[in-house]
PDB file of C-alpha atoms in Angstrom:
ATOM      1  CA  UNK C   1     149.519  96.896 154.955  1.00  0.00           C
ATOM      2  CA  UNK C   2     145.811  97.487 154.182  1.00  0.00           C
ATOM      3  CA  UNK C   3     145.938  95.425 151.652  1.00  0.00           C
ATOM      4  CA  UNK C   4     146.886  92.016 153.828  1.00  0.00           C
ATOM      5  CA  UNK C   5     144.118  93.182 156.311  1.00  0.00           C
ATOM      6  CA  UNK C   6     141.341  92.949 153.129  1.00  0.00           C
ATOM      7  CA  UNK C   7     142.543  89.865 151.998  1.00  0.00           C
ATOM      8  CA  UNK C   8     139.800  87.812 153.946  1.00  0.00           C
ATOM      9  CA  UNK C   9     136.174  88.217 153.933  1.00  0.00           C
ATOM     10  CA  UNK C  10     134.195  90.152 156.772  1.00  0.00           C
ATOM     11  CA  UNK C  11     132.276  86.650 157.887  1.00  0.00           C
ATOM     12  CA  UNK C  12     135.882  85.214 158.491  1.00  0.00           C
ATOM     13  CA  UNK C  13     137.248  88.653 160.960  1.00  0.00           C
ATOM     14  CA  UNK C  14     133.626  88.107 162.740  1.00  0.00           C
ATOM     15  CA  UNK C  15     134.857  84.564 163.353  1.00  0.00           C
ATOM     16  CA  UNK C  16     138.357  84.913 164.337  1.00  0.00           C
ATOM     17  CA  UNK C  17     137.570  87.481 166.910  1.00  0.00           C
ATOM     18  CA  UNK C  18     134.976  85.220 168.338  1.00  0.00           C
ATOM     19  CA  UNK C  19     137.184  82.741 167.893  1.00  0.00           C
ATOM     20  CA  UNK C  20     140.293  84.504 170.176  1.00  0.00           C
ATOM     21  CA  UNK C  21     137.709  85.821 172.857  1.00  0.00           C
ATOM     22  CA  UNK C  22     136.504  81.978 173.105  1.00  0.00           C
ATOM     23  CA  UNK C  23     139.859  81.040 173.582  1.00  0.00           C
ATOM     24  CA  UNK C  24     140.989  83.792 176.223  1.00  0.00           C
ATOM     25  CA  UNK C  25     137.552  84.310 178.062  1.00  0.00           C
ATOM     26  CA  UNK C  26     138.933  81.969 180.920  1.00  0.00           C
ATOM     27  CA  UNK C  27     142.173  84.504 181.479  1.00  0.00           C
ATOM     28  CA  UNK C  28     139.347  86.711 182.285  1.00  0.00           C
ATOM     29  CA  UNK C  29     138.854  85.283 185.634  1.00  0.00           C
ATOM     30  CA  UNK C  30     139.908  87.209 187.882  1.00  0.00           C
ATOM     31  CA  UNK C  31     141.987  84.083 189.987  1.00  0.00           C
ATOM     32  CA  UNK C  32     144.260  83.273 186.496  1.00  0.00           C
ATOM     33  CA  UNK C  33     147.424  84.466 187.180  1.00  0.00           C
ATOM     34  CA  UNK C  34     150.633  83.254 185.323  1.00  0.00           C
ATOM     35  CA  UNK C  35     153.326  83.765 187.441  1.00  0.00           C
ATOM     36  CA  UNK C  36     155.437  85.965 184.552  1.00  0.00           C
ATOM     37  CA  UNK C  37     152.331  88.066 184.003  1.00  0.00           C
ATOM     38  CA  UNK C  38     151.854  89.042 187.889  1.00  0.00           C
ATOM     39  CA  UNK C  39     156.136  89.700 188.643  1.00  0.00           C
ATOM     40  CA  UNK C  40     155.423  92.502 185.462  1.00  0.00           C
ATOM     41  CA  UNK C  41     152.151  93.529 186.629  1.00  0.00           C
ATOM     42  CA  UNK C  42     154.126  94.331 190.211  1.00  0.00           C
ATOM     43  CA  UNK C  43     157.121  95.982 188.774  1.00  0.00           C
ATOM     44  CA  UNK C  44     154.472  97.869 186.740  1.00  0.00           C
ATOM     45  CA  UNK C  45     152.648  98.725 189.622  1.00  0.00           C
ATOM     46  CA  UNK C  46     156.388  99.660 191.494  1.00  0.00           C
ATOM     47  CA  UNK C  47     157.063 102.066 188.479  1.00  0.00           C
ATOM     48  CA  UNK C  48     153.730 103.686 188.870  1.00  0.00           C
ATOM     49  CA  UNK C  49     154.327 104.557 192.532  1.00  0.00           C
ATOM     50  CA  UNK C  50     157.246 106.516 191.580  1.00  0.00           C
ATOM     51  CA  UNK C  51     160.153 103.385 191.540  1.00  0.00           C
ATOM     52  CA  UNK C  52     163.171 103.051 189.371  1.00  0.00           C
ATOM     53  CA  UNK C  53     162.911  99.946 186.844  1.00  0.00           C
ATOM     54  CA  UNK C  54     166.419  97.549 187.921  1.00  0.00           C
ATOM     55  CA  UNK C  55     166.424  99.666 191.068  1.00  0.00           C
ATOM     56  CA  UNK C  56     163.226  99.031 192.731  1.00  0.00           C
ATOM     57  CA  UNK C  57     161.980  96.800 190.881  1.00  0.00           C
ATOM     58  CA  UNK C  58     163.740  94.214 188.673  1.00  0.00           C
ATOM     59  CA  UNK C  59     162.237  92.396 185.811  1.00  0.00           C
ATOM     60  CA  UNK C  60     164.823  90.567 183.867  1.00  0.00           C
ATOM     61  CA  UNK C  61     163.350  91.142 180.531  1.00  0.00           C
ATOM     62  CA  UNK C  62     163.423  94.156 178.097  1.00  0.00           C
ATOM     63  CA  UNK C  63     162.113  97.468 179.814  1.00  0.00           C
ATOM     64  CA  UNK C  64     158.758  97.640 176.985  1.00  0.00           C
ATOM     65  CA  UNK C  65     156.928  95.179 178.571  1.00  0.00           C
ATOM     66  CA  UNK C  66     156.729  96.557 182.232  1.00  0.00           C
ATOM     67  CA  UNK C  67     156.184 100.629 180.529  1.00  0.00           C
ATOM     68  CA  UNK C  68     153.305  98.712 178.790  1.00  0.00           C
ATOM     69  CA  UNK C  69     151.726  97.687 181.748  1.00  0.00           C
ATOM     70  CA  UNK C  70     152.744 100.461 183.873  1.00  0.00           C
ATOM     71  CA  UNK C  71     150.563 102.499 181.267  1.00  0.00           C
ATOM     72  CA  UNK C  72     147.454 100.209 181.812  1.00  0.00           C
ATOM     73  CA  UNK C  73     147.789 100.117 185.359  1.00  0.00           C
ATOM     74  CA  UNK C  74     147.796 104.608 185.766  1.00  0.00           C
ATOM     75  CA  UNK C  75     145.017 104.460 182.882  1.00  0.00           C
ATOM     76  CA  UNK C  76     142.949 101.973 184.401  1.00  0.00           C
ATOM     77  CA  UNK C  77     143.952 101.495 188.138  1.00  0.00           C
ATOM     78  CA  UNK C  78     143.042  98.328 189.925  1.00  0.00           C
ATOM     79  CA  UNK C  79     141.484  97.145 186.696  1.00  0.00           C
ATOM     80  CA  UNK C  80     144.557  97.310 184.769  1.00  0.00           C
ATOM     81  CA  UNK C  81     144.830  93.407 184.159  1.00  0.00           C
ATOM     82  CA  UNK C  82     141.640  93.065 182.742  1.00  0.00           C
ATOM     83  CA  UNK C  83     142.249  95.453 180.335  1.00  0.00           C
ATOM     84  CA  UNK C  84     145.695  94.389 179.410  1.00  0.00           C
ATOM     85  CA  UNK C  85     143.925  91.165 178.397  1.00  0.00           C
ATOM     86  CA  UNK C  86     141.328  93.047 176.390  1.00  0.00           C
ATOM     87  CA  UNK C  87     144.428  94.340 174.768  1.00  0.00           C
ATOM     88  CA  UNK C  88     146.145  91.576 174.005  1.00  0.00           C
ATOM     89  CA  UNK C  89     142.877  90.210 172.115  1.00  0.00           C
ATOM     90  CA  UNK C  90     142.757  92.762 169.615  1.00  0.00           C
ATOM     91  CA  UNK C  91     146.145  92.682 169.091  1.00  0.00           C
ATOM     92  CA  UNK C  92     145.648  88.736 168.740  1.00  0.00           C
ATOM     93  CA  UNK C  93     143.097  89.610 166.066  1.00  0.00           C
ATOM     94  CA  UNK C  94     145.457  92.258 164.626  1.00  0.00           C
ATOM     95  CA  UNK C  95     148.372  89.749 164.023  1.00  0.00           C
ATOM     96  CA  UNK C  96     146.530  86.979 162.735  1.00  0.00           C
ATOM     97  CA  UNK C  97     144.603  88.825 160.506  1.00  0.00           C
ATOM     98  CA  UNK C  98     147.924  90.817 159.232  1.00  0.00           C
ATOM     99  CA  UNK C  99     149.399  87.127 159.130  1.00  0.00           C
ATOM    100  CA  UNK C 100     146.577  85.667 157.553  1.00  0.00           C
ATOM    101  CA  UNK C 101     147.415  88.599 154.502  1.00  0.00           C
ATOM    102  CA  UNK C 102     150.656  88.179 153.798  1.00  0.00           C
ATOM    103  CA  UNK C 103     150.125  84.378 153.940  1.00  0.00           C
ATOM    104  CA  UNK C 104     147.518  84.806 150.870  1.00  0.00           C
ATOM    105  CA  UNK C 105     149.125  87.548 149.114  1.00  0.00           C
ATOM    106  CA  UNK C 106     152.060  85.161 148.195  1.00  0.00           C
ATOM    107  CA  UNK C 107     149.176  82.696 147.029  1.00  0.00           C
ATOM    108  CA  UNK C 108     149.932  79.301 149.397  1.00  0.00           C
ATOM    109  CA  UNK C 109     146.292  79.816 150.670  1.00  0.00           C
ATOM    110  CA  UNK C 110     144.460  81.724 148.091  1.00  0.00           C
ATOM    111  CA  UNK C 111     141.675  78.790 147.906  1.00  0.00           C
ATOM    112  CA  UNK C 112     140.775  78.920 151.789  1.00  0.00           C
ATOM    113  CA  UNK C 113     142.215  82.723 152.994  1.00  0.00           C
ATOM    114  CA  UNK C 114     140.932  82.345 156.202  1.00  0.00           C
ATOM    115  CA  UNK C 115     143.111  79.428 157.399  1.00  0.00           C
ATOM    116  CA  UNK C 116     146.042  81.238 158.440  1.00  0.00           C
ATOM    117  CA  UNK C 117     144.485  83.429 160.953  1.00  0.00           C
ATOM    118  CA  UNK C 118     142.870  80.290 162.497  1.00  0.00           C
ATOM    119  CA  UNK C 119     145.606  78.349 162.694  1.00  0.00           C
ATOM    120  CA  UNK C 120     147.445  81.657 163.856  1.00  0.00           C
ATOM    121  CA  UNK C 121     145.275  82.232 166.494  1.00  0.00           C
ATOM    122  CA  UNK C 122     145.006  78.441 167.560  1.00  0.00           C
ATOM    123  CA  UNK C 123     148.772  78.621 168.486  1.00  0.00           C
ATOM    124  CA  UNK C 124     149.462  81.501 169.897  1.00  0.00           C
ATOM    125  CA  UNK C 125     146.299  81.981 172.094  1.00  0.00           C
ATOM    126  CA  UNK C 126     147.155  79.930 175.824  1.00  0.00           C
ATOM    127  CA  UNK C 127     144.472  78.005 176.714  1.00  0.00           C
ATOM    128  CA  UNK C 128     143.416  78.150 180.253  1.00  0.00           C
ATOM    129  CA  UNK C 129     144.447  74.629 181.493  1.00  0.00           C
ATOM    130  CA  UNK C 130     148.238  76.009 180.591  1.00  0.00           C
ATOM    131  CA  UNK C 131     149.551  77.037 184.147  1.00  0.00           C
ATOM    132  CA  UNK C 132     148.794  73.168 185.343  1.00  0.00           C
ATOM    133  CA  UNK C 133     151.101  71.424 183.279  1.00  0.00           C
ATOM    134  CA  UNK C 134     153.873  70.211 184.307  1.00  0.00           C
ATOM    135  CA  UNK C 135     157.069  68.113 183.547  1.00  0.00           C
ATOM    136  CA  UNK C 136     155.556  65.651 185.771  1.00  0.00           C
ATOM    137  CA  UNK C 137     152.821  65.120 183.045  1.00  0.00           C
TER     138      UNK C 137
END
């Protein structure tokens, strides 16, 4: 596993991690809110008072997601959401550099290694305009 993490130079991690916290500095705000993200972020918050997850407070997804949170939100309190997004940036720039590794340790990008990651983190980070789209577009 090391090895796909050294597979691109230090100049290219500098960049993707810029790179994802360009991308996600508008979830920062504190008005974003996508609607799945605040329904865990309350059944987190349920579980923390004490609750039952599917008795007092049902999220129709698997049960990881809402301990997650519920985690951030004892650790960190009332500033649990901005550090679930700090989270989810390094793990951004954990899984596209890990993808960026295996992708040029089975050599279809050995001339430009740091590809990968970029387009990696390109399509999986949500840009901030997301929650206005519609079907009526």
């Amino acid at each position: 596993m090391l090895r796909a993490l050294t597979n691109i130079p230090l100049p290219q991690h500098l960049a993707v991690f810029l790179l994802i916290l360009l991308l996600r500095l508008p979830t920062f705000h504190s008005a974003f809110f996508l609607p799945e993200e605040s329904l865990v972020l309350l059944c987190a918050q349920r579980l923390a008072e004490g609750g039952n997850l599917y008795a007092d407070a049902w999220y129709a997804g698997p049960p990881v997601l809402v301990w997650l949170y519920m985690f951030f939100f004892k650790l960190f309190g009332s500033n649990a959401l901005i550090s679930i997004r700090i989270f989810t940036c390094f793990y951004l720039y954990i899984s596209a550099i890990y993808f960026n590794g295996m992708l040029v340790t089975y050599k279809p990008f050995r001339k430009y290694p740091g590809i990968p990651s970029i387009l990696f983190v390109f399509l999986s980070c949500n840009p901030w305009y997301a929650q206005e789209l519609g079907p009526s577009l």
